[in-house]
Amino acid sequence: MPELIRSFVAVKVPGNVADELENFLADLRPLAKIRWVRRSQFHITLKFLGENTREVTEDVKEALVAVKNFEPFTVELSYIGAFPNLNAPRVLWLSGDKGAKELGHVAKKVNDVIFDAAGIERDAKKFQAHLTLARLKDSYLPENLVRKLGEVPKLSWICDELFLMKSDLKPSGPVYSQLL
């Protein structure tokens, strides 16, 4: 059986913004026993590719070269949300309005080139730019955490590049490494 590579296309969070986010999460972590995302996992997913053969992954890499660099734009993350919603959260995330449209355009280009080059289906759901903060087993957020979530700092940076990332699932959580 061929080796399968689990991967996704993402925008990374630069170091100075990751520092700010890490400081914010340091205040949140003690407030709830949920699975908080580690600093090494800070990113905005443009397209999750799932598990594919090395050959398909190489086709994806080649296709992404055409859209890897793009016209720079500002991304600003400024509010907290949740999937499916804040009343029954399973995934807690950070998002913003500034740069969301541009991220959507880049995600569409990624979907198109990957479909054309490797046959990986386009996403059926509408793209929603977000950075995952935590995953919850039960849908409960303590009141003190909910209050603190309202104090999210505005995090912004110039976005000008995307990356193909490999995701190795470990008992301690996913470990990401850059493929492109």
Coordinates of N, CA and C in Angstrom, one line a residue:
M1 N 0.8 -1.2 0.0 CA 0.0 0.0 0.0 C 0.9 1.2 0.0
P2 N 0.6 2.2 -0.9 CA 1.4 3.4 -0.9 C 1.3 4.3 0.3
E3 N 2.4 5.0 0.6 CA 2.3 6.0 1.7 C 1.4 7.1 1.4
L4 N 0.5 7.4 2.4 CA -0.4 8.5 2.2 C 0.1 9.7 3.0
I5 N 0.0 10.9 2.4 CA 0.4 12.1 3.0 C -0.8 13.0 3.3
R6 N -1.0 13.3 4.5 CA -2.1 14.2 5.0 C -1.6 15.6 4.9
S7 N -2.3 16.5 4.1 CA -1.8 17.8 3.9 C -2.9 18.8 3.8
F8 N -2.5 20.1 3.8 CA -3.4 21.2 3.7 C -2.6 22.4 3.1
V9 N -3.3 23.4 2.6 CA -2.7 24.6 2.1 C -3.1 25.7 3.1
A10 N -2.2 26.5 3.5 CA -2.5 27.5 4.5 C -1.7 28.8 4.4
V11 N -2.1 29.7 5.1 CA -1.4 31.0 5.3 C -0.9 30.9 6.8
K12 N 0.4 31.2 6.9 CA 1.0 31.1 8.2 C 0.9 32.5 9.0
V13 N 0.9 32.4 10.3 CA 0.9 33.6 11.1 C 2.4 33.9 11.4
P14 N 2.8 35.2 11.1 CA 4.2 35.5 11.3 C 4.5 35.6 12.8
G15 N 5.8 35.5 13.1 CA 6.3 35.4 14.5 C 5.8 36.4 15.5
N16 N 5.8 37.7 15.1 CA 5.4 38.8 16.0 C 3.9 38.7 16.3
V17 N 3.1 38.3 15.4 CA 1.7 38.1 15.6 C 1.4 36.8 16.4
A18 N 2.2 35.8 16.2 CA 2.1 34.5 17.0 C 2.5 34.8 18.4
D19 N 3.4 35.7 18.7 CA 3.8 36.1 20.0 C 2.6 36.8 20.7
E20 N 1.9 37.7 20.1 CA 0.7 38.3 20.6 C -0.4 37.3 20.9
L21 N -0.6 36.4 19.9 CA -1.7 35.4 20.1 C -1.3 34.5 21.2
E22 N -0.1 34.1 21.3 CA 0.4 33.2 22.4 C 0.2 33.9 23.8
N23 N 0.4 35.1 23.9 CA 0.2 35.9 25.1 C -1.3 35.9 25.5
F24 N -2.1 36.1 24.5 CA -3.6 36.1 24.7 C -4.0 34.7 25.2
L25 N -3.6 33.7 24.5 CA -4.0 32.3 24.9 C -3.4 31.9 26.3
A26 N -2.3 32.4 26.7 CA -1.7 32.1 28.0 C -2.7 32.5 29.1
D27 N -3.5 33.6 28.8 CA -4.5 34.1 29.8 C -5.7 33.2 29.8
L28 N -6.0 32.6 28.6 CA -7.2 31.8 28.4 C -7.1 30.3 28.9
R29 N -5.9 29.8 28.7 CA -5.7 28.3 28.9 C -6.1 27.9 30.4
P30 N -5.7 28.7 31.4 CA -6.1 28.2 32.7 C -7.6 28.3 33.0
L31 N -8.4 28.9 32.1 CA -9.8 29.1 32.4 C -10.7 28.0 32.0
A32 N -10.1 27.1 31.2 CA -11.0 25.9 30.7 C -10.1 24.8 30.3
K33 N -10.5 23.6 30.6 CA -9.7 22.4 30.2 C -10.3 21.9 28.9
I34 N -9.8 22.6 27.9 CA -10.1 22.2 26.5 C -8.8 22.1 25.7
R35 N -8.9 21.5 24.5 CA -7.7 21.3 23.7 C -7.3 22.5 23.0
W36 N -6.4 23.3 23.6 CA -5.9 24.6 23.0 C -4.9 24.3 21.9
V37 N -4.9 25.0 20.9 CA -4.0 24.9 19.8 C -2.6 25.4 20.2
R38 N -1.6 24.7 19.9 CA -0.2 25.1 20.2 C 0.3 26.2 19.2
R39 N 1.2 26.9 19.6 CA 1.8 28.0 18.7 C 2.2 27.4 17.3
S40 N 2.8 26.3 17.3 CA 3.3 25.7 16.1 C 2.1 25.3 15.1
Q41 N 0.9 25.4 15.6 CA -0.3 25.1 14.8 C -1.0 26.4 14.3
F42 N -0.5 27.6 14.6 CA -1.2 28.8 14.2 C -1.2 28.9 12.7
H43 N -2.3 28.9 12.0 CA -2.4 29.1 10.6 C -3.9 29.3 10.2
I44 N -4.1 29.8 9.0 CA -5.4 29.8 8.4 C -5.4 28.9 7.2
T45 N -6.3 27.9 7.3 CA -6.4 26.8 6.3 C -7.1 27.4 5.1
L46 N -6.5 27.3 3.9 CA -7.2 27.7 2.7 C -7.8 26.5 2.0
K47 N -7.2 25.3 2.2 CA -7.8 24.1 1.6 C -7.2 22.9 2.3
F48 N -8.1 22.0 2.9 CA -7.6 20.8 3.4 C -7.6 19.7 2.3
L49 N -6.5 19.0 2.2 CA -6.4 18.1 1.1 C -6.7 16.6 1.5
G50 N -6.7 16.4 2.7 CA -6.8 15.0 3.2 C -5.6 14.2 2.9
E51 N -5.8 12.9 2.8 CA -4.7 11.9 2.6 C -4.5 11.6 1.1
N52 N -3.4 11.8 0.6 CA -3.1 11.5 -0.9 C -1.8 10.8 -1.0
T53 N -1.6 10.2 -2.2 CA -0.3 9.5 -2.5 C 0.8 10.6 -2.7
R54 N 2.0 10.2 -2.6 CA 3.1 11.1 -2.9 C 3.0 11.7 -4.3
E55 N 2.6 10.9 -5.2 CA 2.5 11.4 -6.6 C 1.4 12.5 -6.7
V56 N 0.3 12.4 -6.1 CA -0.7 13.4 -6.1 C -0.2 14.6 -5.3
T57 N 0.5 14.4 -4.2 CA 1.1 15.5 -3.4 C 2.1 16.3 -4.3
E58 N 2.9 15.6 -5.1 CA 3.8 16.3 -5.9 C 3.1 17.1 -7.0
D59 N 2.0 16.6 -7.5 CA 1.2 17.3 -8.5 C 0.6 18.6 -7.9
V60 N 0.2 18.5 -6.6 CA -0.3 19.6 -5.9 C 0.8 20.7 -5.7
K61 N 2.0 20.2 -5.3 CA 3.1 21.1 -5.1 C 3.4 21.9 -6.4
E62 N 3.5 21.2 -7.5 CA 3.7 21.9 -8.8 C 2.6 22.9 -9.2
A63 N 1.4 22.5 -8.9 CA 0.3 23.4 -9.2 C 0.3 24.7 -8.4
L64 N 0.7 24.5 -7.1 CA 0.6 25.6 -6.2 C 1.7 26.7 -6.5
V65 N 2.7 26.3 -7.2 CA 3.8 27.3 -7.5 C 3.2 28.5 -8.3
A66 N 2.2 28.2 -9.1 CA 1.5 29.3 -9.9 C 0.7 30.3 -9.0
V67 N 0.3 29.9 -7.8 CA -0.5 30.8 -6.9 C 0.2 31.0 -5.6
K68 N 1.4 30.5 -5.4 CA 2.1 30.6 -4.1 C 2.3 32.0 -3.6
N69 N 2.7 32.9 -4.5 CA 2.9 34.3 -4.2 C 1.8 35.1 -4.9
F70 N 1.3 36.1 -4.2 CA 0.2 36.8 -4.7 C 0.4 38.3 -4.2
E71 N -0.5 39.1 -4.7 CA -0.5 40.6 -4.3 C -0.7 40.6 -2.8
P72 N 0.2 41.2 -2.1 CA 0.1 41.3 -0.6 C -1.2 42.1 -0.2
F73 N -1.7 41.6 0.9 CA -2.9 42.3 1.5 C -2.8 42.1 3.0
T74 N -3.5 43.0 3.7 CA -3.5 43.0 5.2 C -4.6 42.0 5.7
V75 N -4.3 41.2 6.6 CA -5.2 40.3 7.3 C -5.3 40.8 8.8
E76 N -6.5 41.0 9.3 CA -6.7 41.4 10.7 C -7.7 40.4 11.3
L77 N -7.2 39.8 12.4 CA -8.1 38.9 13.2 C -8.5 39.7 14.4
S78 N -9.8 39.8 14.6 CA -10.3 40.6 15.7 C -11.5 40.1 16.5
Y79 N -12.0 39.0 16.2 CA -13.2 38.5 16.9 C -13.1 37.0 17.0
I80 N -13.8 36.5 18.0 CA -13.9 35.0 18.3 C -15.2 34.5 17.8
G81 N -15.2 33.3 17.3 CA -16.4 32.6 16.9 C -16.2 31.1 17.2
A82 N -17.2 30.4 16.7 CA -17.2 28.9 17.0 C -17.9 28.2 15.9
F83 N -17.5 26.9 15.7 CA -18.3 26.0 14.9 C -19.0 25.0 15.8
P84 N -20.2 24.7 15.7 CA -21.2 25.3 14.8 C -21.6 26.7 15.2
N85 N -21.5 27.0 16.5 CA -21.8 28.4 17.0 C -21.3 28.5 18.4
L86 N -21.4 29.7 19.0 CA -20.9 29.9 20.4 C -21.8 29.3 21.4
N87 N -23.0 29.0 21.1 CA -23.9 28.4 22.1 C -23.6 26.9 22.2
A88 N -23.1 26.3 21.2 CA -22.7 24.9 21.2 C -21.4 24.7 20.5
P89 N -20.3 25.2 21.1 CA -19.0 25.2 20.4 C -18.4 23.9 20.4
R90 N -17.8 23.5 19.2 CA -17.0 22.3 19.1 C -15.5 22.7 18.7
V91 N -15.5 23.9 17.9 CA -14.2 24.5 17.6 C -14.3 26.0 17.9
L92 N -13.4 26.5 18.6 CA -13.3 27.9 18.9 C -12.3 28.5 18.0
W93 N -12.6 29.6 17.3 CA -11.7 30.2 16.3 C -11.6 31.7 16.4
L94 N -10.6 32.3 15.7 CA -10.4 33.7 15.7 C -10.5 34.1 14.2
S95 N -11.2 35.2 13.9 CA -11.4 35.6 12.5 C -11.4 37.2 12.5
G96 N -11.7 37.7 11.3 CA -11.8 39.1 11.2 C -12.3 39.5 9.8
D97 N -12.7 40.7 9.6 CA -13.3 41.1 8.3 C -12.2 41.6 7.4
K98 N -11.2 42.2 7.9 CA -10.1 42.8 7.0 C -9.3 41.6 6.5
G99 N -9.3 41.5 5.1 CA -8.5 40.5 4.5 C -9.3 39.2 4.2
A100 N -10.5 39.1 4.7 CA -11.3 37.9 4.6 C -11.7 37.7 3.1
K101 N -12.0 38.8 2.4 CA -12.4 38.6 1.0 C -11.2 38.2 0.2
E102 N -10.0 38.8 0.4 CA -8.8 38.4 -0.3 C -8.4 37.0 0.0
L103 N -8.5 36.5 1.2 CA -8.2 35.1 1.6 C -9.2 34.2 0.8
G104 N -10.4 34.6 0.7 CA -11.4 33.8 -0.1 C -11.0 33.7 -1.5
H105 N -10.5 34.8 -2.1 CA -10.1 34.8 -3.5 C -8.9 33.8 -3.7
V106 N -7.9 33.9 -2.7 CA -6.8 33.0 -2.8 C -7.2 31.6 -2.6
A107 N -8.1 31.3 -1.7 CA -8.6 29.9 -1.5 C -9.3 29.4 -2.7
K108 N -10.0 30.3 -3.4 CA -10.7 29.8 -4.7 C -9.6 29.4 -5.7
K109 N -8.6 30.3 -5.9 CA -7.5 30.0 -6.8 C -6.9 28.6 -6.5
V110 N -6.6 28.4 -5.2 CA -6.0 27.2 -4.7 C -6.9 26.0 -5.1
N111 N -8.2 26.1 -4.8 CA -9.2 25.1 -5.1 C -9.1 24.7 -6.6
D112 N -9.1 25.8 -7.4 CA -9.1 25.6 -8.9 C -7.9 24.9 -9.4
V113 N -6.7 25.4 -9.0 CA -5.4 24.8 -9.5 C -5.2 23.4 -9.0
I114 N -5.7 23.1 -7.8 CA -5.5 21.7 -7.3 C -6.5 20.8 -8.0
F115 N -7.7 21.2 -8.3 CA -8.6 20.4 -9.0 C -8.1 20.1 -10.4
D116 N -7.6 21.2 -11.1 CA -7.1 21.0 -12.4 C -5.9 20.1 -12.5
A117 N -5.0 20.2 -11.5 CA -3.7 19.5 -11.6 C -3.8 18.1 -11.0
A118 N -4.6 17.9 -9.9 CA -4.6 16.6 -9.2 C -6.0 16.0 -9.0
G119 N -7.0 16.7 -9.5 CA -8.3 16.1 -9.4 C -9.0 16.1 -8.0
I120 N -8.3 16.9 -7.1 CA -8.9 17.0 -5.7 C -10.1 17.9 -5.8
E121 N -11.2 17.4 -5.3 CA -12.5 18.1 -5.4 C -12.4 19.5 -4.8
R122 N -13.1 20.5 -5.4 CA -13.3 21.8 -4.8 C -14.1 21.7 -3.6
D123 N -13.9 22.6 -2.6 CA -14.7 22.6 -1.4 C -16.1 22.9 -1.7
A124 N -17.0 22.2 -1.1 CA -18.5 22.4 -1.4 C -19.0 23.6 -0.5
K125 N -18.4 23.7 0.7 CA -18.8 24.7 1.7 C -18.2 26.0 1.3
K126 N -18.9 27.1 1.7 CA -18.3 28.5 1.5 C -17.1 28.6 2.4
F127 N -16.1 29.2 1.9 CA -14.8 29.4 2.6 C -15.1 30.5 3.7
Q128 N -14.6 30.1 4.9 CA -14.7 31.1 6.0 C -13.3 31.1 6.7
A129 N -12.6 32.3 6.5 CA -11.2 32.4 7.0 C -11.3 32.4 8.5
H130 N -10.5 31.5 9.1 CA -10.4 31.5 10.6 C -9.1 30.8 11.0
L131 N -8.7 31.1 12.2 CA -7.6 30.5 12.8 C -8.1 29.7 14.0
T132 N -8.0 28.4 14.1 CA -8.5 27.6 15.1 C -7.7 27.9 16.4
L133 N -8.4 28.1 17.5 CA -7.8 28.3 18.8 C -7.9 27.1 19.7
A134 N -9.0 26.4 19.6 CA -9.2 25.2 20.5 C -10.3 24.3 20.0
R135 N -10.3 23.1 20.5 CA -11.3 22.1 20.1 C -11.9 21.6 21.4
L136 N -13.2 21.4 21.4 CA -14.0 21.1 22.6 C -14.6 19.7 22.5
K137 N -14.6 18.9 23.5 CA -15.3 17.6 23.5 C -16.7 17.8 23.9
D138 N -16.9 18.6 24.9 CA -18.3 19.0 25.3 C -18.5 20.5 24.9
S139 N -19.7 20.9 24.7 CA -20.0 22.2 24.2 C -20.2 23.2 25.3
Y140 N -19.3 23.3 26.3 CA -19.5 24.2 27.4 C -18.3 25.1 27.5
L141 N -18.6 26.4 27.6 CA -17.5 27.4 27.8 C -17.8 28.0 29.2
P142 N -16.9 28.0 30.1 CA -17.1 28.7 31.4 C -17.3 30.2 31.2
E143 N -18.2 30.7 32.1 CA -18.5 32.2 32.0 C -17.3 33.1 32.0
N144 N -16.3 32.7 32.9 CA -15.1 33.6 32.9 C -14.3 33.5 31.6
L145 N -14.3 32.4 30.9 CA -13.7 32.3 29.6 C -14.4 33.1 28.6
V146 N -15.7 33.0 28.6 CA -16.5 33.8 27.7 C -16.3 35.3 27.8
R147 N -16.2 35.8 29.0 CA -15.9 37.2 29.3 C -14.5 37.5 28.7
K148 N -13.5 36.7 29.0 CA -12.1 36.9 28.5 C -12.0 36.9 27.0
L149 N -12.9 36.1 26.3 CA -12.9 36.0 24.9 C -13.2 37.4 24.2
G150 N -14.0 38.2 24.9 CA -14.3 39.5 24.5 C -13.2 40.5 24.5
E151 N -12.1 40.1 25.0 CA -10.9 41.0 25.1 C -9.8 40.6 24.1
V152 N -10.2 40.0 23.0 CA -9.3 39.5 22.0 C -8.6 40.7 21.4
P153 N -7.2 40.7 21.3 CA -6.5 41.8 20.7 C -6.7 41.7 19.1
K154 N -6.5 42.9 18.5 CA -6.5 42.9 17.0 C -5.2 42.5 16.6
L155 N -5.1 41.4 15.8 CA -3.9 40.9 15.3 C -3.8 41.1 13.8
S156 N -2.8 41.8 13.3 CA -2.8 42.0 11.8 C -1.4 41.8 11.3
W157 N -1.3 41.4 10.0 CA -0.1 41.3 9.3 C -0.3 41.4 7.8
I158 N 0.8 41.5 7.1 CA 0.7 41.5 5.6 C 0.8 40.1 5.1
C159 N -0.2 39.6 4.4 CA -0.2 38.3 3.9 C 0.3 38.3 2.4
D160 N 1.3 37.5 2.1 CA 1.8 37.5 0.7 C 2.2 36.2 0.2
E161 N 1.9 35.1 1.0 CA 2.4 33.8 0.5 C 1.6 32.7 1.2
L162 N 1.4 31.6 0.5 CA 0.8 30.4 1.0 C 1.7 29.3 1.1
F163 N 1.4 28.3 1.8 CA 2.3 27.1 2.1 C 1.5 25.8 2.0
L164 N 2.2 24.8 1.5 CA 1.6 23.4 1.5 C 2.2 22.8 2.8
M165 N 1.4 22.3 3.6 CA 1.8 21.8 4.9 C 1.4 20.3 5.0
K166 N 2.3 19.5 5.6 CA 2.0 18.1 5.9 C 1.6 18.0 7.4
S167 N 0.6 17.2 7.6 CA 0.1 17.0 9.0 C 0.2 15.6 9.4
D168 N 1.1 15.3 10.4 CA 1.3 14.0 10.9 C 0.5 13.9 12.2
L169 N -0.4 13.0 12.3 CA -1.3 12.9 13.5 C -0.5 12.1 14.6
K170 N -0.4 12.6 15.7 CA 0.3 12.0 16.9 C -0.6 12.0 18.0
P171 N -0.4 11.1 19.0 CA -1.3 11.1 20.2 C -1.3 12.5 20.9
S172 N -0.3 13.2 20.8 CA -0.2 14.5 21.5 C -0.9 15.6 20.6
G173 N -1.3 15.3 19.4 CA -1.9 16.2 18.5 C -1.1 16.3 17.2
P174 N -1.6 17.0 16.2 CA -0.9 17.0 14.9 C 0.4 17.8 15.0
V175 N 1.3 17.3 14.1 CA 2.6 18.0 14.0 C 2.7 18.4 12.5
Y176 N 3.0 19.7 12.3 CA 3.0 20.2 10.9 C 4.4 20.4 10.5
S177 N 4.6 20.1 9.2 CA 5.9 20.4 8.5 C 5.6 21.0 7.1
Q178 N 6.5 21.9 6.7 CA 6.2 22.6 5.4 C 6.7 21.7 4.2
L179 N 5.9 21.5 3.2 CA 6.2 20.8 2.0 C 6.6 21.8 0.9
L180 N 5.9 23.0 0.9 CA 6.2 24.0 -0.1 C 6.0 25.4 0.6

